[in-house]
Coordinates of C-alpha atoms in Angstrom, one line a residue:
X11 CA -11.0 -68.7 10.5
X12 CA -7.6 -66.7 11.3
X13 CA -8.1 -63.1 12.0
X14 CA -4.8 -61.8 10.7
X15 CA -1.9 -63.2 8.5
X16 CA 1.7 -62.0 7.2
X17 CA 2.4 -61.9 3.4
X18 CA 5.6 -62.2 2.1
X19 CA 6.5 -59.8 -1.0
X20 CA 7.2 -60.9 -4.8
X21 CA 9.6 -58.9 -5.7
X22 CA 13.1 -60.3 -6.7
X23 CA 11.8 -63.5 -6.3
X24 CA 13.6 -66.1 -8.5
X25 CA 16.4 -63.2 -8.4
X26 CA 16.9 -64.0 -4.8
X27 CA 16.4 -67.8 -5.6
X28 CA 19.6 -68.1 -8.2
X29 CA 21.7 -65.8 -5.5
X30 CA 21.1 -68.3 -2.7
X31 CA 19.8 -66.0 -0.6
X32 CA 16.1 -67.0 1.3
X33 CA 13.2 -65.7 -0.9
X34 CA 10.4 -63.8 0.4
X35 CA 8.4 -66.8 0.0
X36 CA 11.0 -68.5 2.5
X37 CA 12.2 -71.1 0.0
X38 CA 15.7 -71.8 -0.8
X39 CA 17.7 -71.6 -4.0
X40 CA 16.1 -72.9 -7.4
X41 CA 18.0 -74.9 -10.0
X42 CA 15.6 -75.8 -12.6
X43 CA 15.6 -75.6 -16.4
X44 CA 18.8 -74.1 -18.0
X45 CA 20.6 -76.1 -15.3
X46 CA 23.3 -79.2 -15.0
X47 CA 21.7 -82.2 -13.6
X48 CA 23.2 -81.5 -10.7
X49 CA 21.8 -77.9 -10.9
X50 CA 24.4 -76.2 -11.0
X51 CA 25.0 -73.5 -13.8
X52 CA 27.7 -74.5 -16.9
X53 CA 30.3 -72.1 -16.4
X54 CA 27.5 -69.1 -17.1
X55 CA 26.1 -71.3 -20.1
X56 CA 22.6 -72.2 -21.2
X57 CA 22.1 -76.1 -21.0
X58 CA 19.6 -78.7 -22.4
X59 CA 16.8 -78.8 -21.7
X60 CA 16.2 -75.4 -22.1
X61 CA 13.2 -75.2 -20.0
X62 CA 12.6 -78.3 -17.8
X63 CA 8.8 -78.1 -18.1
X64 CA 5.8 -79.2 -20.0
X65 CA 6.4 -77.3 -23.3
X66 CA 5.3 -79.4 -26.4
X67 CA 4.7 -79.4 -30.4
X68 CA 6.8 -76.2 -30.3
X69 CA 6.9 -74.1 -33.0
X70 CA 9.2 -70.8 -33.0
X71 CA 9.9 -67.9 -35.5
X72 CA 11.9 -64.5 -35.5
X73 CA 10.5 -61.3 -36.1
X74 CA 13.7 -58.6 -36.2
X75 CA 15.7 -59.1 -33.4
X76 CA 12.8 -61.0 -31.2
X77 CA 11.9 -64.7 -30.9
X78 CA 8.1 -66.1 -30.6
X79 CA 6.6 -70.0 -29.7
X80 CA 4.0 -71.4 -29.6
X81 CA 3.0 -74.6 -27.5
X82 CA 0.5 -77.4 -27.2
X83 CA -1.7 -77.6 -23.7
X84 CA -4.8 -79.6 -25.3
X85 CA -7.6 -79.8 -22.7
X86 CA -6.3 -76.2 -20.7
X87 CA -8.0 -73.4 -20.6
X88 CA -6.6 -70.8 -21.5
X89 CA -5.0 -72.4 -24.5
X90 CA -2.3 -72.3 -27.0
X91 CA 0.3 -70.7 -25.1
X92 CA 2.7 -67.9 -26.8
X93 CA 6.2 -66.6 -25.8
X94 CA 8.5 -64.5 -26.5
X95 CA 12.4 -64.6 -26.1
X96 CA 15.3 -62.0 -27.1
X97 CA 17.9 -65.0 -27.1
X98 CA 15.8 -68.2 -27.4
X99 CA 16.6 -69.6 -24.0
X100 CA 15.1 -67.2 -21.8
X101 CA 11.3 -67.3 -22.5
X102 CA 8.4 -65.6 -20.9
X103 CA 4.7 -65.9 -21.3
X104 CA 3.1 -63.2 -23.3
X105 CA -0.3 -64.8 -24.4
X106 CA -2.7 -67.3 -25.2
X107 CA -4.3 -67.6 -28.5
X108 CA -7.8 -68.5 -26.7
X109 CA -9.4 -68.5 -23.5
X110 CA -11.7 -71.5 -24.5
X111 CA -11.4 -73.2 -27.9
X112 CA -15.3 -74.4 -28.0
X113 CA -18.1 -74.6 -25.3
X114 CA -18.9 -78.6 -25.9
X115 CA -19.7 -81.0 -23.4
X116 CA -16.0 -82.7 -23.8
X117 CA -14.1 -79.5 -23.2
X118 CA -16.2 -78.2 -20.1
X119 CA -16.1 -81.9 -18.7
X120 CA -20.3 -82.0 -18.7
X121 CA -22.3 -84.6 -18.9
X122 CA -19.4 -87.4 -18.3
X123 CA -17.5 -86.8 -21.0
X124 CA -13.9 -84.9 -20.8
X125 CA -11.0 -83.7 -23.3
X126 CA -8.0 -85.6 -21.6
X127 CA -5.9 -86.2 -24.1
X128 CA -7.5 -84.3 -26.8
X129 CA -8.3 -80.3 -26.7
X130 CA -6.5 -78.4 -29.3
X131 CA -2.9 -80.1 -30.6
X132 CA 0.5 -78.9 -32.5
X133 CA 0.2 -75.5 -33.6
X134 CA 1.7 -73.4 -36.6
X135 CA 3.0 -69.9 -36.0
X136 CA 3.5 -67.1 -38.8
X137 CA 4.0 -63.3 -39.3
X138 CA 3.3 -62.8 -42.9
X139 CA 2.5 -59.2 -43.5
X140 CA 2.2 -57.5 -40.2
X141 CA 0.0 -59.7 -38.9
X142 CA 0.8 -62.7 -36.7
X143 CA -1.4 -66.3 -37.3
X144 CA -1.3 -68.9 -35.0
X145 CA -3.4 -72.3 -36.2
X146 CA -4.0 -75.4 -34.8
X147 CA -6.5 -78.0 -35.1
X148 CA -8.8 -80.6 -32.7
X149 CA -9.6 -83.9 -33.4
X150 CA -12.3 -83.1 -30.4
X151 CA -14.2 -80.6 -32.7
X152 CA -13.3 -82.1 -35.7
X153 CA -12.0 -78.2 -37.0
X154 CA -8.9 -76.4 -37.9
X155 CA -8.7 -73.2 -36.1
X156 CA -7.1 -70.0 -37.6
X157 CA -5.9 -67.1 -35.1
X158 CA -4.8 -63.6 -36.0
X159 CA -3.7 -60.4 -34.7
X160 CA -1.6 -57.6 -35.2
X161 CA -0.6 -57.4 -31.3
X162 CA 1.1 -60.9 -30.4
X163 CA 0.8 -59.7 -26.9
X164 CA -2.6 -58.0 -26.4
X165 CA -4.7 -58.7 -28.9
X166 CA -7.3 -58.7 -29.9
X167 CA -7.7 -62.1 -31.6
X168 CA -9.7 -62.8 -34.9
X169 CA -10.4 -66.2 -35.1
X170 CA -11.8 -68.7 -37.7
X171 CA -12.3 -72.1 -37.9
X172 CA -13.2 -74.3 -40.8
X173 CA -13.9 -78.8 -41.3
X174 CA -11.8 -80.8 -41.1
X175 CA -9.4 -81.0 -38.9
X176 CA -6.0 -80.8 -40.5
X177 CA -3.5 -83.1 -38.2
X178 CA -0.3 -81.5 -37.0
X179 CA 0.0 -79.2 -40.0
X180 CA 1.9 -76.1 -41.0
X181 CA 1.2 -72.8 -42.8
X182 CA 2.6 -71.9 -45.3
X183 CA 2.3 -68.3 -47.7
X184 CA 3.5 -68.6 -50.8
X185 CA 4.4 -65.1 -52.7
X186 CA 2.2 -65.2 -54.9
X187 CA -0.7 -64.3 -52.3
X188 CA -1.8 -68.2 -52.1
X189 CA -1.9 -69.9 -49.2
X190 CA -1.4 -73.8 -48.1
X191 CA -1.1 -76.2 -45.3
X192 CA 1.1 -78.9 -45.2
X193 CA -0.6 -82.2 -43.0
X194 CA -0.9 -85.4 -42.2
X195 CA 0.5 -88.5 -41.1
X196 CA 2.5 -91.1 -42.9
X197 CA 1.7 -89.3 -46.1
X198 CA 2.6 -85.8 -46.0
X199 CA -0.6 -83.7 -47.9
X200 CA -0.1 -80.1 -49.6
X201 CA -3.7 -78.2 -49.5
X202 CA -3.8 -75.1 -50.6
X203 CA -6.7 -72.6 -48.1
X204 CA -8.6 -69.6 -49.4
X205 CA -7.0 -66.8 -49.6
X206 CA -8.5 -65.3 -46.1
X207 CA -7.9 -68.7 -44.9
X208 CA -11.8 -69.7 -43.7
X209 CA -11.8 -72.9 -45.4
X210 CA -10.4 -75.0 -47.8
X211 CA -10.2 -73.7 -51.5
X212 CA -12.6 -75.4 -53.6
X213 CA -10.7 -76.8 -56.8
X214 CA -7.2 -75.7 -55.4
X215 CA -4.4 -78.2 -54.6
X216 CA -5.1 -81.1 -52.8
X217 CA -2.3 -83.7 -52.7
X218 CA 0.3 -86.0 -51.6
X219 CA 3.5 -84.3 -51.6
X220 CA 5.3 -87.2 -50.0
X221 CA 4.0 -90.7 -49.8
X222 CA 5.5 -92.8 -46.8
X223 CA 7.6 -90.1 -45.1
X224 CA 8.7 -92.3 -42.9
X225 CA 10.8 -94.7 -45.3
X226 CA 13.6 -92.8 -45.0
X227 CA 14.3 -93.9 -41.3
X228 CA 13.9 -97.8 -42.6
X229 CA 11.2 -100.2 -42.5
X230 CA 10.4 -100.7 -39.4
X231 CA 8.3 -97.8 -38.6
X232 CA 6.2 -97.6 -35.1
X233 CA 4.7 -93.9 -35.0
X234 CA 4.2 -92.9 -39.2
X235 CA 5.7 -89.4 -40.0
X236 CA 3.6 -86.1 -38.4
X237 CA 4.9 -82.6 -37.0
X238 CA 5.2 -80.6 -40.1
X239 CA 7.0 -77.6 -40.2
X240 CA 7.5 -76.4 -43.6
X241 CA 10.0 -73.2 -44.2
X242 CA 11.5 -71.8 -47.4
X243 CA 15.3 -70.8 -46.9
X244 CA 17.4 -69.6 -50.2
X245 CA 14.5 -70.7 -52.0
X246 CA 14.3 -73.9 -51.1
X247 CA 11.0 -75.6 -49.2
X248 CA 12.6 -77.7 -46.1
X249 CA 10.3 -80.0 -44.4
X250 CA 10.9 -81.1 -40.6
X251 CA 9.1 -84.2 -39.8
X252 CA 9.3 -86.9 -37.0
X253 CA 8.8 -90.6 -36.9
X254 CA 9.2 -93.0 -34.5
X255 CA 11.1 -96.9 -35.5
X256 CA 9.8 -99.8 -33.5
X257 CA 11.9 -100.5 -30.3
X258 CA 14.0 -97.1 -31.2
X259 CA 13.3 -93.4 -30.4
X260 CA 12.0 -90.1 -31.8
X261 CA 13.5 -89.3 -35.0
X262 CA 13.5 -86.2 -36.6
X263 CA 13.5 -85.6 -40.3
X264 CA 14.1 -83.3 -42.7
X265 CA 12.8 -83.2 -46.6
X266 CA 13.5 -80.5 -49.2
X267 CA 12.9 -79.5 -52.6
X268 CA 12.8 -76.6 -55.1
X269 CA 9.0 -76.6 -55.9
X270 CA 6.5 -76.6 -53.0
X271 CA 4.6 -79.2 -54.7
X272 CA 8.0 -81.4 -54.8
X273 CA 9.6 -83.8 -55.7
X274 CA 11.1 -84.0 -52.1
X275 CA 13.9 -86.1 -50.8
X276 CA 14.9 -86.6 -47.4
X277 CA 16.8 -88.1 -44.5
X278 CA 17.2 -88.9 -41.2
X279 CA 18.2 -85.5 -39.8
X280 CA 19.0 -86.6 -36.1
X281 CA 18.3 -89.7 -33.8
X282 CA 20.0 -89.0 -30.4
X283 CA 18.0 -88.8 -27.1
X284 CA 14.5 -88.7 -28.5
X285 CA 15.0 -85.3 -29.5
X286 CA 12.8 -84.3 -32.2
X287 CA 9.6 -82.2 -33.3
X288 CA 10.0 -78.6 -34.0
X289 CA 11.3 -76.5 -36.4
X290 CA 14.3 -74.4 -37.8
X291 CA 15.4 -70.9 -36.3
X292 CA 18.0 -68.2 -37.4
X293 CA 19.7 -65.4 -35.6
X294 CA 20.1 -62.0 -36.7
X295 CA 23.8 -62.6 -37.1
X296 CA 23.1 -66.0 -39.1
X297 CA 23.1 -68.7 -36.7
X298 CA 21.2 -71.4 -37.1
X299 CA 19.2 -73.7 -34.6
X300 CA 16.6 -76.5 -34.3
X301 CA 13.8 -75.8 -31.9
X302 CA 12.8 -79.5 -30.8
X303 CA 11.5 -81.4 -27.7
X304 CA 12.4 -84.5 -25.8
X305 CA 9.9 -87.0 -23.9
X306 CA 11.4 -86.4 -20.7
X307 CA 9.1 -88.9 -18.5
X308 CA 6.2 -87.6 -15.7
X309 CA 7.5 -83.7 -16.1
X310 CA 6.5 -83.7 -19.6
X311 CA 8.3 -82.9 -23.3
X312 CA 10.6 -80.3 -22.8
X313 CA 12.3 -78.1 -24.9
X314 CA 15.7 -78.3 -26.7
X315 CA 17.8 -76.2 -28.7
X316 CA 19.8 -77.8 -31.2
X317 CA 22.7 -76.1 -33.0
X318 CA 22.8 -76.7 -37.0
X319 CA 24.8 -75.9 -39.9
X320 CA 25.2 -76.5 -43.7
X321 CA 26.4 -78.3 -46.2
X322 CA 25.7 -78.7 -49.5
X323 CA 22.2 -77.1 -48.8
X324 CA 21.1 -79.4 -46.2
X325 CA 20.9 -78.4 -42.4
X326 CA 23.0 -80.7 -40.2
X327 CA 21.7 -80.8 -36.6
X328 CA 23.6 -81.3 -33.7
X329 CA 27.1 -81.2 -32.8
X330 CA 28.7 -84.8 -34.6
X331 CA 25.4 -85.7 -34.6
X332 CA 24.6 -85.5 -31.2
X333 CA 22.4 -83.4 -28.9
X334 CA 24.8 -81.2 -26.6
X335 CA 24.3 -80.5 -22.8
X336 CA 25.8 -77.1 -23.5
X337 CA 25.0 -73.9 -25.7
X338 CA 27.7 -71.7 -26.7
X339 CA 24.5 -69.2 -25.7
X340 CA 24.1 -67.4 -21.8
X341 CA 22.1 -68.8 -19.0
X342 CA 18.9 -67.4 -18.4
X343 CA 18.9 -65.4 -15.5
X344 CA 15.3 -66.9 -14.2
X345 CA 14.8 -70.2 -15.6
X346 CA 11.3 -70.3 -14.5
X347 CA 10.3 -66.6 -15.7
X348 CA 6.7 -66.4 -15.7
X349 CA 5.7 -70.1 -17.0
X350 CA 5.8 -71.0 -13.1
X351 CA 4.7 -68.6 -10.2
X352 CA 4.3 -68.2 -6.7
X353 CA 1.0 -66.5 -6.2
X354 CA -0.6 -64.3 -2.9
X355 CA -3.7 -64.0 -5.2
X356 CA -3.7 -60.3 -4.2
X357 CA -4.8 -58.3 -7.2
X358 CA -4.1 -54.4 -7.2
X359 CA -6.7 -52.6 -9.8
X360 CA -6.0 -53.2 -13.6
X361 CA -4.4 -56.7 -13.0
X362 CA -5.7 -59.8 -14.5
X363 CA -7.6 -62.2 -12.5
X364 CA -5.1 -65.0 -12.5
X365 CA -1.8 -64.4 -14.2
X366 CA -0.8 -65.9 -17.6
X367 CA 1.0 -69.5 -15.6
X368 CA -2.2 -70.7 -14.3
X369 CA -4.9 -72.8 -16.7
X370 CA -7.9 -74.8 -15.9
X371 CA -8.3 -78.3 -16.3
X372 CA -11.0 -77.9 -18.7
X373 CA -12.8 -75.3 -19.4
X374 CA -14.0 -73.1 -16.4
X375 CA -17.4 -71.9 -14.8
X376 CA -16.6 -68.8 -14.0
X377 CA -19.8 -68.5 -11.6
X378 CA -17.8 -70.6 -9.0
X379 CA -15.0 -69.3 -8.7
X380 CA -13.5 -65.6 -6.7
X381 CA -10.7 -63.7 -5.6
X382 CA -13.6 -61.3 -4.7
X383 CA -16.1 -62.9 -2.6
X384 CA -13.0 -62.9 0.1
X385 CA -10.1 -60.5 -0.5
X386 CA -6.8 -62.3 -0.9
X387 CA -8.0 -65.3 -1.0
X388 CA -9.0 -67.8 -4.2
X389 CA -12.5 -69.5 -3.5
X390 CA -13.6 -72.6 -5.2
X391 CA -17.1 -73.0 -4.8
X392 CA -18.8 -76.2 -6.1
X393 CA -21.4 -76.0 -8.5
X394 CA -22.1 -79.5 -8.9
X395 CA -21.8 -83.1 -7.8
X396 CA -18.4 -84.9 -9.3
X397 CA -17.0 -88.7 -9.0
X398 CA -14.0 -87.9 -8.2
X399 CA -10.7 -85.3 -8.8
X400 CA -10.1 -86.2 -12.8
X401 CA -13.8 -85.4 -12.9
X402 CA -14.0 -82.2 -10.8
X403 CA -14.4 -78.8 -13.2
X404 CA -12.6 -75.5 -12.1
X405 CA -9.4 -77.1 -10.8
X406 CA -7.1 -74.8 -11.3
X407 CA -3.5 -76.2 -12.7
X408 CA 0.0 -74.9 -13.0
X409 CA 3.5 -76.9 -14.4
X410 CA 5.8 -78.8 -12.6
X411 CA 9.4 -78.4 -13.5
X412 CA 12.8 -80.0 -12.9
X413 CA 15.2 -81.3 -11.8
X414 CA 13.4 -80.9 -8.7
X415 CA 10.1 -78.9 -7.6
X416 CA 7.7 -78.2 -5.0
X417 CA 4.1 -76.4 -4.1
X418 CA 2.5 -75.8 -1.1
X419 CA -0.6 -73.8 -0.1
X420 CA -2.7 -72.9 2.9
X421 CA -6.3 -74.0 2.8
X422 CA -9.3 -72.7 5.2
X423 CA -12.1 -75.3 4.9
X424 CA -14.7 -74.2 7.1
X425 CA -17.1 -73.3 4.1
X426 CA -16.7 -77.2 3.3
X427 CA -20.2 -79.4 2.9
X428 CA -20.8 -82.7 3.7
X429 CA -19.2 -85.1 1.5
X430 CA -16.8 -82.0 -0.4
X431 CA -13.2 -82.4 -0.9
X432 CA -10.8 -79.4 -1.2
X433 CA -7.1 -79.6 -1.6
X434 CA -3.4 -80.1 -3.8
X435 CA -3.0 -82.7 -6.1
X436 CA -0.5 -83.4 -9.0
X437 CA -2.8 -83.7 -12.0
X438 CA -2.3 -86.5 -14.7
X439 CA -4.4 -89.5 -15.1
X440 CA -2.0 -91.2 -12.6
X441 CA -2.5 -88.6 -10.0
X442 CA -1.9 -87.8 -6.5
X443 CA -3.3 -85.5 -3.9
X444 CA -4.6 -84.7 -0.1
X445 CA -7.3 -83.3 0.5
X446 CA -9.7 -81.9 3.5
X447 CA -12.9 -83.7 3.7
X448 CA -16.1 -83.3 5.6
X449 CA -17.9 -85.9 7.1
X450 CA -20.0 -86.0 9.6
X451 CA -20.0 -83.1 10.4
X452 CA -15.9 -83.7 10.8
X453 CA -13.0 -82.5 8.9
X454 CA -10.4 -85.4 8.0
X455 CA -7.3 -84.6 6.0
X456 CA -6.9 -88.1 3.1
X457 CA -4.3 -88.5 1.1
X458 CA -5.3 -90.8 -2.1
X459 CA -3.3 -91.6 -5.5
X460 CA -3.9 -93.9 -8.2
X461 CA -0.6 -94.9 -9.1
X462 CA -2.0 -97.9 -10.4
X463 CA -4.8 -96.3 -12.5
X464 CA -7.9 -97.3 -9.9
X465 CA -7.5 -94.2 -7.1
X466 CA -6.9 -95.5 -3.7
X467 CA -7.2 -93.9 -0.6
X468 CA -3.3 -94.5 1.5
X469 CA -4.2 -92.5 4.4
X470 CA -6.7 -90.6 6.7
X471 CA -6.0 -88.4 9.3
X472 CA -8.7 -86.2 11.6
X473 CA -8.2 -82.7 11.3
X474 CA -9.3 -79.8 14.2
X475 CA -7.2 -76.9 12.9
X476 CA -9.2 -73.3 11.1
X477 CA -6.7 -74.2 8.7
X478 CA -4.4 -76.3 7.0
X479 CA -0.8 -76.1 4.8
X480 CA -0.5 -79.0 2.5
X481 CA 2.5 -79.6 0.3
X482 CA 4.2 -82.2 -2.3
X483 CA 7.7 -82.2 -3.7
X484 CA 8.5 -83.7 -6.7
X485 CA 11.8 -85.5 -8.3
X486 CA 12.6 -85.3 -11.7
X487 CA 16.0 -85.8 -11.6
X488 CA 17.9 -88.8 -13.5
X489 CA 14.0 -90.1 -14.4
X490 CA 13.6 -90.3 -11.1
X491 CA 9.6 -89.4 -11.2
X492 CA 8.8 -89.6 -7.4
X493 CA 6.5 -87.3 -5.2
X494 CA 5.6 -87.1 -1.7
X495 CA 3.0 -85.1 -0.4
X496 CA 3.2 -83.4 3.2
X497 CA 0.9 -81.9 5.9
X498 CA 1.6 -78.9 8.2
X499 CA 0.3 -77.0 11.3
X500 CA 2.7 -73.7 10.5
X501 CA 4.1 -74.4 7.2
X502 CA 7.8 -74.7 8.8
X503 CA 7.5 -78.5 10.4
X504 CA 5.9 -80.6 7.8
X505 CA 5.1 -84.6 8.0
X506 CA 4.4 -86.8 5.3
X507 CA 0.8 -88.2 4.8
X508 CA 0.6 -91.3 2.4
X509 CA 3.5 -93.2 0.3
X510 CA 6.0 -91.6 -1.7
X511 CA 4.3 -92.2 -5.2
X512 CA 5.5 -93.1 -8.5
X513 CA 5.0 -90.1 -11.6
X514 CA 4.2 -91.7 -14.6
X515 CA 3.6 -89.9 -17.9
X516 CA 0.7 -91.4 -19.4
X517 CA -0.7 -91.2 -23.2
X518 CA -4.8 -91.1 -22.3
X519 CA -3.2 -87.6 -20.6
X520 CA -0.2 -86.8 -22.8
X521 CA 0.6 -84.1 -20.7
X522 CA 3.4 -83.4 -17.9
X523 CA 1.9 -83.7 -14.3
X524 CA 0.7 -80.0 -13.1
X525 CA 0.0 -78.9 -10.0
X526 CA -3.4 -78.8 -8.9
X527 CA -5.7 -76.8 -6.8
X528 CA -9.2 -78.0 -6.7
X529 CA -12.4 -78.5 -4.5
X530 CA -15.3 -80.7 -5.6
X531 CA -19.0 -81.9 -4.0
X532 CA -19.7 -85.4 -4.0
X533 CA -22.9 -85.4 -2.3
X534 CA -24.3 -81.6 -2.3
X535 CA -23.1 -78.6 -4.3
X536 CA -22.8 -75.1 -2.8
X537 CA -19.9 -75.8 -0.5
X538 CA -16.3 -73.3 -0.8
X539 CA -12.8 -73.8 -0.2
X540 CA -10.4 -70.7 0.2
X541 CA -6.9 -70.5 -0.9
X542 CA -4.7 -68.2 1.1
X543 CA -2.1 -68.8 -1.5
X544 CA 0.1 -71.0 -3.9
X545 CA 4.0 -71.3 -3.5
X546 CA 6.7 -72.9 -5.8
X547 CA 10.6 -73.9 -4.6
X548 CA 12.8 -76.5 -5.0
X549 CA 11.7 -78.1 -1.8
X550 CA 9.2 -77.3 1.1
X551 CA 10.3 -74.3 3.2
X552 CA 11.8 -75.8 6.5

C-alpha cells in the first residue's frame, strides 16, 4: 500500500490538450473526432466523422435552437444514451433513458447466460407536446420500451413497455392525436399504438406500408431494408431506410408519400462509404442535414453529418453524391466532451457516483462495488466465481476513440485472493487485457488476448511491487485496428507485455471495443482490487 500520492487537476483538460500544451494528467495533445486523418484541424472546420467513437442507430431532432440524439449501447448499463448539441457537431452527454432496461438472467450475465449482442437496439426520439419520448425495443425481452419526460436532462423518466418487440422502429404522432410506429425489416409495417402508447391498439392499423423496401437498390439484396426514421416535412411523410446489396455497402434510402398509409415510392438516396442509418435534421436558418453512421472497423459506427438539399421535393444527400471530409460548419472545441473522460474517482458531495461516460458491461451489483469503502479510489470486489473476463459482472467500460487513443490506470492489488484477476482490458468478444493475478500466494502480472476467438495467455511476468500502472494504446487510423498493452513501475517508463494485437469488430458483440476495468474470482469470491484512477490521451504519458 502507498501512504501518500499526488493528483493531477481536471480542469482545462482537453482545453490544454487541443493547445498543445501538457495536461494535468501529463498526456500530450489529442486529435480525435472532428479531426483530419492526420489529426490535424481543417482550416477551423468540422470534419467526418464527426465523433470518432462508438455512437450507433442515431437518431437526432431539434427543439428551438438545440439539437438532441439518441444512441444504441445494447448490453450497457446505463442505457440508451442522450445528447445534446447547439451546432450538431459538438455533442455532450446529458442522459440516459435507463439505468437497467430489465433485471433477467441475460442482462445481469447470471446463471451463464449474457446480452452480448443483444440489450436494447435502435431507438426513436420525439418532443411532441412538451414532452420528450425516447423508445426502443429488445429482442432479449421480447418488448418495446416507451420512455418519457418533461426534463431531457434530469428526469424523471416514465417508462412503459408493451409485447412485442417492434424492430428498429420509429414514432410517429399524427395530428389528429393518433399515434403509430413504423417497423420492420424487408417489409416496412405501419401500426398504429394507443393513444398513451402502452400497447398496441386493438382493431387500429396494422399493415404493410411498403412491401420489399429493399427493391429499389436492385436485386441482389444482402441485409433486407431496417432503420426507420419516418418524418413529415411540408406535408409530406419521408422514410429513411437502409439496406445492404451483396458484395456492396450500406445504403441508405429514402421513401415518401402524401398519406402516411402510402403509396410510397423511393430510391437510392446515397451509397458512398457505407454511410447510412439515421435520419433528417434542419437548422433554425433552414439548412438541411442527414444524421448517419459509418462502420468504421474495431472503434465502432461513428457518426456522420451529411449535407442535403432539394429538388423537386426530394432530399438529395451529399455533396455530387458523395460524403464530404469537410463541413462548411466549426470544429468543436473538445472533440471528446464528456462521451470520454479521465477520472481521479474523487467525488465532492452532490456528485454522481460515476459520471455519465462510464457504463457497465451488463447490468451491475451494486453490492460490490465503492468509491467509499476507500476514499479516492474505485474498488471492485468479487461477489462470485467467473470463467473468465467476457464472463466477469461489474466490469466497468468506457469508449475508445480515434484516430488514435490510450488508457492507463494504477492498480493496488493487495486485497487480491487466490486465483482473482484484477486489471485493463479492451472489451469486445475479441478482447485484450493484463491483469494482476494471485497465485500462490504470489502476484504475477499476465497479459492474455483472444485475437483468434479462444483466449490465450501471451505472457507472464512476477510481480513484487504495492502497486502497479498498466496501459494499452490503440490505432485506429487508416483501419489500422492495432493495440498494445504496456506495464509500468512509475507510469513515465513503460514496457510492453504481450504482442501487439489485432482489433476486430465483431457481430456476436456489435459494438466498438471499450476500455475495460474489471476484477473477477475464479476460485473464491470476496477478494478487492482498487483503482487509483483511469486516464485517456492520445498515447501513454512518457
Amino acid at each position: 500500500m502507498i501512504a501518500g500520492r499526488s493528483r493531477p487537476g481536471r480542469g482545462g483538460r482537453w482545453l490544454a490538450l487541443l493547445l498543445g500544451v501538457e495536461a494535468a494528467c501529463g498526456a500530450a495533445a489529442v486529435p480525435a473526432a472532428g479531426h483530419a486523418q492526420d489529426g490535424s484541424f481543417a482550416g477551423g472546420r468540422a470534419r467526418n466523422p464527426i465523433l470518432w467513437m462508438d455512437v450507433p442507430d442515431v437518431a437526432v431532432i431539434r427543439v428551438g435552437d438545440t439539437y438532441y440524439m439518441s444512441s444504441t449501447t445494447m448490453h450497457l448499463s446505463p442505457g440508451l444514451p442522450l445528447m445534446r448539441s447547439k451546432d450538431l457537431v459538438q455533442w455532450e452527454l446529458i442522459n440516459y433513458a435507463y439505468d437497467i432496461l430489465e433485471d433477467n438472467d441475460a442482462l445481469s450475465l447470471r446463471d451463464g447466460r449474457n446480452a452480448y449482442g443483444g440489450g436494447s437496439w435502435a431507438s426513436s426520439l420525439r418532443y411532441h407536446d412538451g414532452v420528450f419520448y425516447v423508445t426502443t425495443f429488445s429482442h432479449t425481452t421480447g418488448r418495446t420500451y416507451v420512455f418519457r419526460t418533461r426534463d431531457i436532462e434530469k428526469g424523471p423518466w416514465e417508462v412503459s413497455s408493451f409485447r412485442p418487440a417492434l424492430h428498429d422502429h420509429s414514432l410517429h404522432f399524427e395530428e389528429d392525436g393518433r399515434v403509430f410506429m413504423v417497423h420492420g425489416g424487408g417489409d416496412i409495417w405501419l401500426t398504429e399504438l394507443q393513444p398513451d402508447l402502452s400497447g398496441i391498439k386493438p382493431g387500429g392499423i396494422h399493415q404493410v406500408i411498403i412491401s420489399n423496401a429493399s427493391r429499389v437498390a436492385g436485386p441482389n439484396i444482402g441485409l433486407p431494408a431496417e432503420g426507420s426514421q419516418l418524418r413529415k416535412i411540408r406535408g409530406k411523410y419521408y422514410l429513411n431506410l437502409i439496406t445492404w446489396p451483396r458484395g456492396g455497402m450500406r445504403t441508405q434510402l429514402i421513401f415518401r408519400a402524401d398519406r402516411l398509409t402510402g403509396p410510397y415510392e423511393g430510391r437510392v438516396a446515397l451509397q458512398d462509404q457505407g454511410v447510412a442509418q439515421g435520419g433528417l435534421i434542419d437548422t433554425p436558418d433552414g439548412r438541411w442535414y442527414a444524421m448517419l453512421f459509418q462502420d468504421h472497423g474495431a472503434v465502432g459506427r461513428t457518426p456522420f453529418l451529411v449535407p442535403v438539399h432539394w429538388e423537386d421535393d426530394w432530399p438529395v444527400y451529399g455533396v455530387d453524391g458523395k460524403v464530404p471530409d469537410t463541413l462548411d460548419l466549426p470544429a468543436p472545441k473538445d472533440p471528446l466532451s464528456n462521451l470520454v473522460i479521465s477520472d481521479e474517482f474523487e467525488r465532492r458531495p452532490g456528485e454522481r457516483p460515476l459520471p455519465l461516460a462510464w457504463q457497465w458491461n451488463h447490468n451491475p451489483d451494486p453490492r460490490h462495488w465503492s468509491l467509499e469503502e476507500r476514499p479516492g479510489w474505485l474498488r471492485l470486489r468479487t461477489g462470485r466465481v467467473d470463467a473468465g473476463f467476457l464472463e466477469a459482472r461489474n466490469t466497468l467500460t468506457q469508449r475508445t476513440f480515434g484516430p488514435e487513443c490510450a488508457g492507463w490506470v494504477r492498480l493496488d492489488p493487495s486485497g487480491l485472493k487466490e486465483g482473482d484477476h484484477a486489471g485493463l482490458g479492451l472489451l469486445q468478444r475479441r478482447f485484450g487485457l493484463v491483469a494482476v493475478t494471485r497465485e500462490n500466494g504470489r502476484l504475477f502480472l499476465t497479459m492474455a488476448h483472444a485475437e483468434r476467438d479462444t483466449p490465450v495467455t501471451a505472457e507472464r511476468l512476477p510481480w513484487e511491487r504495492d502497486t502497479v500502472w498498466i496501459g494499452v494504446e490503440c490505432e485506429f487510423r487508416d483501419r489500422a485496428d492495432v493495440a498494445r498493452f504496456f506495464y509500468s513501475e512509475d507510469g513515465r517508463e513503460w514496457k510492453p507485455i504481450g504482442p501487439r494485437i489485432r482489433l476486430t469488430y465483431t457481430l456476436p458483440h456489435f459494438m466498438g471495443y471499450r476500455f475495460a476495468l474489471f476484477n473477477h474470482a475464479t476460485r473464491e469470491a470476496g477478494g478487492h482490487a482498487d483503482f487509483d484512477f483511469f486516464r485517456v490521451g492520445p498515447r501513454l504519458p512518457r
